[in-house]
JSON list of C-alpha atoms in Angstrom, two decimals:
[
{"chain": "I", "resi": 1207, "resn": "MET", "atom": "CA", "xyz": [174.14, 98.85, 287.53]},
{"chain": "I", "resi": 1208, "resn": "SER", "atom": "CA", "xyz": [171.65, 101.56, 286.58]},
{"chain": "I", "resi": 1209, "resn": "ASN", "atom": "CA", "xyz": [168.61, 101.13, 284.35]},
{"chain": "I", "resi": 1210, "resn": "ASN", "atom": "CA", "xyz": [170.39, 103.22, 281.71]},
{"chain": "I", "resi": 1211, "resn": "ASN", "atom": "CA", "xyz": [173.23, 100.71, 281.67]},
{"chain": "I", "resi": 1212, "resn": "PHE", "atom": "CA", "xyz": [170.75, 97.84, 281.20]},
{"chain": "I", "resi": 1213, "resn": "LEU", "atom": "CA", "xyz": [169.08, 99.75, 278.38]},
{"chain": "I", "resi": 1214, "resn": "GLU", "atom": "CA", "xyz": [172.44, 100.44, 276.75]},
{"chain": "I", "resi": 1215, "resn": "ILE", "atom": "CA", "xyz": [173.41, 96.76, 276.97]},
{"chain": "I", "resi": 1216, "resn": "ALA", "atom": "CA", "xyz": [170.03, 95.69, 275.55]},
{"chain": "I", "resi": 1217, "resn": "CYS", "atom": "CA", "xyz": [170.44, 98.12, 272.65]},
{"chain": "I", "resi": 1218, "resn": "ASP", "atom": "CA", "xyz": [173.97, 96.87, 271.95]},
{"chain": "I", "resi": 1219, "resn": "ILE", "atom": "CA", "xyz": [172.78, 93.26, 271.87]},
{"chain": "I", "resi": 1220, "resn": "ALA", "atom": "CA", "xyz": [169.78, 94.13, 269.67]},
{"chain": "I", "resi": 1221, "resn": "GLU", "atom": "CA", "xyz": [171.85, 96.19, 267.23]},
{"chain": "I", "resi": 1222, "resn": "ARG", "atom": "CA", "xyz": [174.42, 93.41, 266.92]},
{"chain": "I", "resi": 1223, "resn": "TYR", "atom": "CA", "xyz": [171.67, 90.84, 266.36]},
{"chain": "I", "resi": 1224, "resn": "ILE", "atom": "CA", "xyz": [169.81, 92.77, 263.67]},
{"chain": "I", "resi": 1225, "resn": "GLY", "atom": "CA", "xyz": [173.13, 93.42, 261.95]},
{"chain": "I", "resi": 1226, "resn": "LEU", "atom": "CA", "xyz": [173.70, 89.67, 261.65]},
{"chain": "I", "resi": 1227, "resn": "TYR", "atom": "CA", "xyz": [170.27, 88.36, 260.66]},
{"chain": "I", "resi": 1228, "resn": "SER", "atom": "CA", "xyz": [167.58, 89.36, 258.19]},
{"chain": "I", "resi": 1229, "resn": "PRO", "atom": "CA", "xyz": [164.01, 89.86, 259.40]},
{"chain": "I", "resi": 1230, "resn": "GLU", "atom": "CA", "xyz": [162.78, 87.50, 256.68]},
{"chain": "I", "resi": 1231, "resn": "SER", "atom": "CA", "xyz": [164.82, 84.62, 258.10]},
{"chain": "I", "resi": 1232, "resn": "HIS", "atom": "CA", "xyz": [162.60, 84.52, 261.20]},
{"chain": "I", "resi": 1233, "resn": "LYS", "atom": "CA", "xyz": [159.57, 82.22, 261.36]},
{"chain": "I", "resi": 1234, "resn": "TRP", "atom": "CA", "xyz": [156.08, 83.05, 262.59]},
{"chain": "I", "resi": 1235, "resn": "ASP", "atom": "CA", "xyz": [156.45, 81.37, 265.97]},
{"chain": "I", "resi": 1236, "resn": "TRP", "atom": "CA", "xyz": [156.77, 82.07, 269.66]},
{"chain": "I", "resi": 1237, "resn": "GLY", "atom": "CA", "xyz": [160.58, 82.44, 269.91]},
{"chain": "I", "resi": 1238, "resn": "GLU", "atom": "CA", "xyz": [160.73, 84.90, 267.06]},
{"chain": "I", "resi": 1239, "resn": "ALA", "atom": "CA", "xyz": [157.72, 86.71, 268.51]},
{"chain": "I", "resi": 1240, "resn": "VAL", "atom": "CA", "xyz": [159.49, 87.18, 271.85]},
{"chain": "I", "resi": 1241, "resn": "LEU", "atom": "CA", "xyz": [162.44, 88.70, 269.98]},
{"chain": "I", "resi": 1242, "resn": "MET", "atom": "CA", "xyz": [160.16, 91.05, 268.01]},
{"chain": "I", "resi": 1243, "resn": "PHE", "atom": "CA", "xyz": [158.29, 92.00, 271.18]},
{"chain": "I", "resi": 1244, "resn": "GLY", "atom": "CA", "xyz": [161.62, 92.92, 272.79]},
{"chain": "I", "resi": 1245, "resn": "LEU", "atom": "CA", "xyz": [162.64, 95.00, 269.78]},
{"chain": "I", "resi": 1246, "resn": "ILE", "atom": "CA", "xyz": [159.31, 96.83, 269.77]},
{"chain": "I", "resi": 1247, "resn": "GLU", "atom": "CA", "xyz": [159.67, 97.59, 273.48]},
{"chain": "I", "resi": 1248, "resn": "LEU", "atom": "CA", "xyz": [163.25, 98.82, 272.90]},
{"chain": "I", "resi": 1249, "resn": "TYR", "atom": "CA", "xyz": [162.00, 101.02, 270.08]},
{"chain": "I", "resi": 1250, "resn": "LYS", "atom": "CA", "xyz": [159.30, 102.51, 272.31]},
{"chain": "I", "resi": 1251, "resn": "LYS", "atom": "CA", "xyz": [161.92, 103.30, 274.95]},
{"chain": "I", "resi": 1252, "resn": "THR", "atom": "CA", "xyz": [164.72, 104.58, 272.65]},
{"chain": "I", "resi": 1253, "resn": "LYS", "atom": "CA", "xyz": [162.99, 105.59, 269.37]},
{"chain": "I", "resi": 1254, "resn": "LYS", "atom": "CA", "xyz": [165.82, 103.82, 267.48]},
{"chain": "I", "resi": 1255, "resn": "ASN", "atom": "CA", "xyz": [164.23, 103.30, 264.09]},
{"chain": "I", "resi": 1256, "resn": "SER", "atom": "CA", "xyz": [166.36, 100.25, 263.25]},
{"chain": "I", "resi": 1257, "resn": "PHE", "atom": "CA", "xyz": [164.47, 98.22, 265.88]},
{"chain": "I", "resi": 1258, "resn": "LEU", "atom": "CA", "xyz": [161.07, 99.22, 264.50]},
{"chain": "I", "resi": 1259, "resn": "GLU", "atom": "CA", "xyz": [162.17, 98.59, 260.90]},
{"chain": "I", "resi": 1260, "resn": "PHE", "atom": "CA", "xyz": [163.39, 95.08, 261.69]},
{"chain": "I", "resi": 1261, "resn": "VAL", "atom": "CA", "xyz": [160.00, 94.16, 263.20]},
{"chain": "I", "resi": 1262, "resn": "ARG", "atom": "CA", "xyz": [158.12, 95.88, 260.39]},
{"chain": "I", "resi": 1263, "resn": "LYS", "atom": "CA", "xyz": [160.05, 93.99, 257.69]},
{"chain": "I", "resi": 1264, "resn": "TRP", "atom": "CA", "xyz": [159.47, 90.69, 259.54]},
{"chain": "I", "resi": 1265, "resn": "MET", "atom": "CA", "xyz": [155.74, 91.36, 259.82]},
{"chain": "I", "resi": 1266, "resn": "ASP", "atom": "CA", "xyz": [155.43, 92.55, 256.21]},
{"chain": "I", "resi": 1267, "resn": "PHE", "atom": "CA", "xyz": [157.21, 89.40, 255.03]},
{"chain": "I", "resi": 1268, "resn": "HIS", "atom": "CA", "xyz": [154.68, 87.19, 256.81]},
{"chain": "I", "resi": 1269, "resn": "LEU", "atom": "CA", "xyz": [151.70, 89.28, 255.74]},
{"chain": "I", "resi": 1270, "resn": "LYS", "atom": "CA", "xyz": [152.86, 88.88, 252.12]},
{"chain": "I", "resi": 1271, "resn": "ASN", "atom": "CA", "xyz": [153.88, 85.21, 252.30]},
{"chain": "I", "resi": 1272, "resn": "GLY", "atom": "CA", "xyz": [151.34, 83.90, 254.78]},
{"chain": "I", "resi": 1273, "resn": "TYR", "atom": "CA", "xyz": [151.35, 82.54, 258.30]},
{"chain": "I", "resi": 1274, "resn": "LYS", "atom": "CA", "xyz": [149.45, 79.76, 260.05]},
{"chain": "I", "resi": 1275, "resn": "MET", "atom": "CA", "xyz": [147.29, 80.16, 263.11]},
{"chain": "I", "resi": 1276, "resn": "ARG", "atom": "CA", "xyz": [147.63, 76.64, 264.48]},
{"chain": "I", "resi": 1277, "resn": "GLU", "atom": "CA", "xyz": [148.09, 76.83, 268.23]},
{"chain": "I", "resi": 1278, "resn": "ILE", "atom": "CA", "xyz": [148.90, 79.21, 271.07]},
{"chain": "I", "resi": 1279, "resn": "ASN", "atom": "CA", "xyz": [152.50, 79.67, 269.87]},
{"chain": "I", "resi": 1280, "resn": "SER", "atom": "CA", "xyz": [151.05, 81.24, 266.72]},
{"chain": "I", "resi": 1281, "resn": "CYS", "atom": "CA", "xyz": [149.30, 83.95, 268.76]},
{"chain": "I", "resi": 1282, "resn": "ALA", "atom": "CA", "xyz": [152.43, 85.67, 270.05]},
{"chain": "I", "resi": 1283, "resn": "PRO", "atom": "CA", "xyz": [153.47, 87.35, 266.77]},
{"chain": "I", "resi": 1284, "resn": "ALA", "atom": "CA", "xyz": [150.20, 89.29, 266.77]},
{"chain": "I", "resi": 1285, "resn": "ILE", "atom": "CA", "xyz": [151.43, 91.24, 269.80]},
{"chain": "I", "resi": 1286, "resn": "SER", "atom": "CA", "xyz": [153.98, 92.90, 267.51]},
{"chain": "I", "resi": 1287, "resn": "ALA", "atom": "CA", "xyz": [151.35, 93.37, 264.78]},
{"chain": "I", "resi": 1288, "resn": "MET", "atom": "CA", "xyz": [149.18, 95.26, 267.26]},
{"chain": "I", "resi": 1289, "resn": "GLU", "atom": "CA", "xyz": [152.13, 97.40, 268.37]},
{"chain": "I", "resi": 1290, "resn": "LEU", "atom": "CA", "xyz": [153.02, 98.17, 264.73]},
{"chain": "I", "resi": 1291, "resn": "TYR", "atom": "CA", "xyz": [149.43, 99.24, 264.16]},
{"chain": "I", "resi": 1292, "resn": "LYS", "atom": "CA", "xyz": [149.55, 101.54, 267.19]},
{"chain": "I", "resi": 1293, "resn": "ILE", "atom": "CA", "xyz": [152.88, 103.08, 266.13]},
{"chain": "I", "resi": 1294, "resn": "LEU", "atom": "CA", "xyz": [152.41, 103.30, 262.34]},
{"chain": "I", "resi": 1295, "resn": "ASN", "atom": "CA", "xyz": [148.59, 103.47, 262.13]},
{"chain": "I", "resi": 1296, "resn": "GLU", "atom": "CA", "xyz": [148.60, 101.09, 259.16]},
{"chain": "I", "resi": 1297, "resn": "THR", "atom": "CA", "xyz": [145.49, 98.91, 259.13]},
{"chain": "I", "resi": 1298, "resn": "LYS", "atom": "CA", "xyz": [147.26, 96.00, 257.40]},
{"chain": "I", "resi": 1299, "resn": "TYR", "atom": "CA", "xyz": [148.74, 95.16, 260.80]},
{"chain": "I", "resi": 1300, "resn": "LEU", "atom": "CA", "xyz": [145.27, 94.48, 262.17]},
{"chain": "I", "resi": 1301, "resn": "GLU", "atom": "CA", "xyz": [144.95, 91.36, 259.95]},
{"chain": "I", "resi": 1302, "resn": "PRO", "atom": "CA", "xyz": [146.91, 89.03, 262.27]},
{"chain": "I", "resi": 1303, "resn": "VAL", "atom": "CA", "xyz": [145.30, 90.70, 265.28]},
{"chain": "I", "resi": 1304, "resn": "LYS", "atom": "CA", "xyz": [141.85, 89.82, 263.97]},
{"chain": "I", "resi": 1305, "resn": "THR", "atom": "CA", "xyz": [143.03, 86.31, 263.07]},
{"chain": "I", "resi": 1306, "resn": "VAL", "atom": "CA", "xyz": [144.24, 85.70, 266.62]},
{"chain": "I", "resi": 1307, "resn": "LEU", "atom": "CA", "xyz": [141.09, 87.19, 268.14]},
{"chain": "I", "resi": 1308, "resn": "HIS", "atom": "CA", "xyz": [138.98, 84.84, 266.02]},
{"chain": "I", "resi": 1309, "resn": "TYR", "atom": "CA", "xyz": [141.17, 81.90, 266.97]},
{"chain": "I", "resi": 1310, "resn": "LEU", "atom": "CA", "xyz": [140.96, 82.64, 270.70]},
{"chain": "I", "resi": 1311, "resn": "LYS", "atom": "CA", "xyz": [137.21, 83.26, 270.62]},
{"chain": "I", "resi": 1312, "resn": "HIS", "atom": "CA", "xyz": [136.15, 80.44, 268.29]},
{"chain": "I", "resi": 1313, "resn": "ASP", "atom": "CA", "xyz": [138.83, 77.92, 267.37]},
{"chain": "I", "resi": 1314, "resn": "ALA", "atom": "CA", "xyz": [141.21, 77.47, 270.30]},
{"chain": "I", "resi": 1315, "resn": "VAL", "atom": "CA", "xyz": [140.92, 74.05, 271.88]},
{"chain": "I", "resi": 1316, "resn": "ARG", "atom": "CA", "xyz": [139.81, 74.29, 275.51]},
{"chain": "I", "resi": 1317, "resn": "SER", "atom": "CA", "xyz": [139.89, 72.06, 278.54]},
{"chain": "I", "resi": 1318, "resn": "VAL", "atom": "CA", "xyz": [136.59, 71.09, 280.20]},
{"chain": "I", "resi": 1319, "resn": "ASP", "atom": "CA", "xyz": [136.97, 74.07, 282.55]},
{"chain": "I", "resi": 1320, "resn": "GLU", "atom": "CA", "xyz": [137.47, 76.39, 279.52]},
{"chain": "I", "resi": 1321, "resn": "GLY", "atom": "CA", "xyz": [141.23, 76.80, 279.84]},
{"chain": "I", "resi": 1322, "resn": "ILE", "atom": "CA", "xyz": [142.79, 77.64, 276.48]},
{"chain": "I", "resi": 1323, "resn": "CYS", "atom": "CA", "xyz": [144.96, 74.65, 275.64]},
{"chain": "I", "resi": 1324, "resn": "HIS", "atom": "CA", "xyz": [148.53, 75.20, 274.58]},
{"chain": "I", "resi": 1325, "resn": "PHE", "atom": "CA", "xyz": [148.38, 72.64, 271.79]},
{"chain": "I", "resi": 1326, "resn": "GLY", "atom": "CA", "xyz": [145.20, 73.66, 270.13]},
{"chain": "I", "resi": 1327, "resn": "TYR", "atom": "CA", "xyz": [145.24, 71.99, 266.79]},
{"chain": "I", "resi": 1328, "resn": "PRO", "atom": "CA", "xyz": [142.86, 69.34, 265.48]},
{"chain": "I", "resi": 1329, "resn": "GLY", "atom": "CA", "xyz": [143.93, 65.84, 266.34]},
{"chain": "I", "resi": 1330, "resn": "TYR", "atom": "CA", "xyz": [145.83, 66.66, 269.52]},
{"chain": "I", "resi": 1331, "resn": "LYS", "atom": "CA", "xyz": [144.51, 64.15, 272.03]},
{"chain": "I", "resi": 1332, "resn": "PHE", "atom": "CA", "xyz": [144.99, 65.75, 275.44]},
{"chain": "I", "resi": 1333, "resn": "ALA", "atom": "CA", "xyz": [144.02, 68.94, 277.23]},
{"chain": "I", "resi": 1334, "resn": "SER", "atom": "CA", "xyz": [147.14, 70.93, 278.13]},
{"chain": "I", "resi": 1335, "resn": "LEU", "atom": "CA", "xyz": [147.64, 74.18, 280.02]},
{"chain": "I", "resi": 1336, "resn": "TRP", "atom": "CA", "xyz": [151.11, 75.71, 280.00]},
{"chain": "I", "resi": 1337, "resn": "VAL", "atom": "CA", "xyz": [152.24, 78.76, 281.96]},
{"chain": "I", "resi": 1338, "resn": "ASP", "atom": "CA", "xyz": [153.93, 80.22, 278.89]},
{"chain": "I", "resi": 1339, "resn": "SER", "atom": "CA", "xyz": [150.56, 80.20, 277.11]},
{"chain": "I", "resi": 1340, "resn": "LEU", "atom": "CA", "xyz": [149.62, 83.06, 279.41]},
{"chain": "I", "resi": 1341, "resn": "PHE", "atom": "CA", "xyz": [152.39, 85.09, 277.77]},
{"chain": "I", "resi": 1342, "resn": "MET", "atom": "CA", "xyz": [151.46, 83.96, 274.25]},
{"chain": "I", "resi": 1343, "resn": "PHE", "atom": "CA", "xyz": [147.87, 85.10, 274.49]},
{"chain": "I", "resi": 1344, "resn": "GLY", "atom": "CA", "xyz": [147.80, 87.13, 277.71]},
{"chain": "I", "resi": 1345, "resn": "ILE", "atom": "CA", "xyz": [149.80, 90.16, 276.63]},
{"chain": "I", "resi": 1346, "resn": "PHE", "atom": "CA", "xyz": [147.86, 90.13, 273.38]},
{"chain": "I", "resi": 1347, "resn": "LEU", "atom": "CA", "xyz": [144.48, 90.11, 275.15]},
{"chain": "I", "resi": 1348, "resn": "VAL", "atom": "CA", "xyz": [145.38, 92.81, 277.65]},
{"chain": "I", "resi": 1349, "resn": "ARG", "atom": "CA", "xyz": [146.81, 95.10, 274.99]},
{"chain": "I", "resi": 1350, "resn": "TRP", "atom": "CA", "xyz": [143.74, 94.51, 272.80]},
{"chain": "I", "resi": 1351, "resn": "SER", "atom": "CA", "xyz": [141.55, 95.77, 275.64]},
{"chain": "I", "resi": 1352, "resn": "GLU", "atom": "CA", "xyz": [143.86, 98.76, 276.14]},
{"chain": "I", "resi": 1353, "resn": "LEU", "atom": "CA", "xyz": [143.73, 99.58, 272.42]},
{"chain": "I", "resi": 1354, "resn": "THR", "atom": "CA", "xyz": [140.01, 99.20, 271.89]},
{"chain": "I", "resi": 1355, "resn": "GLY", "atom": "CA", "xyz": [138.44, 99.70, 275.30]},
{"chain": "I", "resi": 1356, "resn": "GLU", "atom": "CA", "xyz": [136.66, 96.36, 274.85]},
{"chain": "I", "resi": 1357, "resn": "LYS", "atom": "CA", "xyz": [136.40, 94.31, 278.02]},
{"chain": "I", "resi": 1358, "resn": "TYR", "atom": "CA", "xyz": [136.75, 90.96, 276.26]},
{"chain": "I", "resi": 1359, "resn": "GLY", "atom": "CA", "xyz": [140.55, 90.85, 276.38]},
{"chain": "I", "resi": 1360, "resn": "ILE", "atom": "CA", "xyz": [141.00, 91.73, 280.03]},
{"chain": "I", "resi": 1361, "resn": "ASP", "atom": "CA", "xyz": [138.04, 89.58, 281.10]},
{"chain": "I", "resi": 1362, "resn": "GLU", "atom": "CA", "xyz": [139.23, 86.55, 279.14]},
{"chain": "I", "resi": 1363, "resn": "PHE", "atom": "CA", "xyz": [142.77, 86.92, 280.47]},
{"chain": "I", "resi": 1364, "resn": "GLY", "atom": "CA", "xyz": [141.44, 87.20, 284.02]},
{"chain": "I", "resi": 1365, "resn": "SER", "atom": "CA", "xyz": [139.40, 84.03, 283.54]},
{"chain": "I", "resi": 1366, "resn": "GLN", "atom": "CA", "xyz": [142.37, 82.18, 282.06]},
{"chain": "I", "resi": 1367, "resn": "LEU", "atom": "CA", "xyz": [144.68, 83.30, 284.85]},
{"chain": "I", "resi": 1368, "resn": "LYS", "atom": "CA", "xyz": [142.22, 81.91, 287.39]},
{"chain": "I", "resi": 1369, "resn": "ILE", "atom": "CA", "xyz": [141.79, 78.60, 285.52]},
{"chain": "I", "resi": 1370, "resn": "PHE", "atom": "CA", "xyz": [145.54, 78.17, 285.00]},
{"chain": "I", "resi": 1371, "resn": "SER", "atom": "CA", "xyz": [146.40, 78.98, 288.62]},
{"chain": "I", "resi": 1372, "resn": "GLU", "atom": "CA", "xyz": [143.76, 76.65, 289.99]},
{"chain": "I", "resi": 1373, "resn": "LYS", "atom": "CA", "xyz": [144.80, 73.81, 287.71]},
{"chain": "I", "resi": 1374, "resn": "LEU", "atom": "CA", "xyz": [148.54, 74.22, 288.19]},
{"chain": "I", "resi": 1375, "resn": "GLU", "atom": "CA", "xyz": [148.45, 74.98, 291.91]},
{"chain": "I", "resi": 1376, "resn": "ASN", "atom": "CA", "xyz": [145.90, 72.28, 292.68]},
{"chain": "I", "resi": 1377, "resn": "SER", "atom": "CA", "xyz": [147.91, 69.71, 290.78]},
{"chain": "I", "resi": 1378, "resn": "GLY", "atom": "CA", "xyz": [150.79, 70.32, 293.18]},
{"chain": "I", "resi": 1379, "resn": "PHE", "atom": "CA", "xyz": [153.07, 71.25, 290.30]},
{"chain": "I", "resi": 1380, "resn": "PHE", "atom": "CA", "xyz": [152.83, 75.05, 290.24]},
{"chain": "I", "resi": 1381, "resn": "LEU", "atom": "CA", "xyz": [156.38, 75.65, 291.41]},
{"chain": "I", "resi": 1382, "resn": "HIS", "atom": "CA", "xyz": [157.85, 72.62, 289.64]},
{"chain": "I", "resi": 1383, "resn": "THR", "atom": "CA", "xyz": [156.48, 72.57, 286.11]},
{"chain": "I", "resi": 1384, "resn": "SER", "atom": "CA", "xyz": [155.29, 74.98, 283.50]},
{"chain": "I", "resi": 1385, "resn": "GLY", "atom": "CA", "xyz": [152.39, 72.88, 282.30]},
{"chain": "I", "resi": 1386, "resn": "TRP", "atom": "CA", "xyz": [149.53, 70.52, 282.98]},
{"chain": "I", "resi": 1387, "resn": "ILE", "atom": "CA", "xyz": [148.38, 67.73, 280.69]},
{"chain": "I", "resi": 1388, "resn": "ASN", "atom": "CA", "xyz": [145.37, 65.56, 281.32]},
{"chain": "I", "resi": 1389, "resn": "VAL", "atom": "CA", "xyz": [145.84, 62.36, 279.34]},
{"chain": "I", "resi": 1390, "resn": "ASN", "atom": "CA", "xyz": [142.39, 61.20, 280.44]},
{"chain": "I", "resi": 1391, "resn": "GLN", "atom": "CA", "xyz": [140.56, 64.14, 278.89]},
{"chain": "I", "resi": 1392, "resn": "GLU", "atom": "CA", "xyz": [140.32, 64.94, 275.24]},
{"chain": "I", "resi": 1393, "resn": "PRO", "atom": "CA", "xyz": [139.97, 68.68, 274.63]},
{"chain": "I", "resi": 1394, "resn": "ASN", "atom": "CA", "xyz": [136.49, 70.21, 274.31]},
{"chain": "I", "resi": 1395, "resn": "ILE", "atom": "CA", "xyz": [134.83, 67.13, 275.79]}
]
């Protein structure tokens, strides 16, 4: 099967999906963010406006009605906000980008070796590093560096990749689990 066939199939699936569901019915969370990321990438490849409009309406809904930056899963939607900013050049889409940057720099719970914990909300008792966290904040950080030329994003992602690989590989679980939890260590201690 050629790449064009894969692209055609992806577009068919996306068009069917956005015909069935409203953008406003999607939460501000990681699963919805993966969907929106896929639609943005399809838009960039095909220039089909319906994909961009679905993501734009979803983002505008959350900008109007609010969203919570509570943990790593809340970071992923900002990837689409950044992409909307790059495509549409509307500064309102930088709001969630700045919120996530602040969270990652100042509020994210970290393990003793500075790994950004997956569950980073007050009251969570254990340090936890999950492979999927690298997606949730990694793409965001790398694209932030690409957009701005600032080294923070790429440097932080490089540091996190090293911490995560050392922790997950050294625990003997790298090929068998997506996460690491230390029940003996409270975060930021």
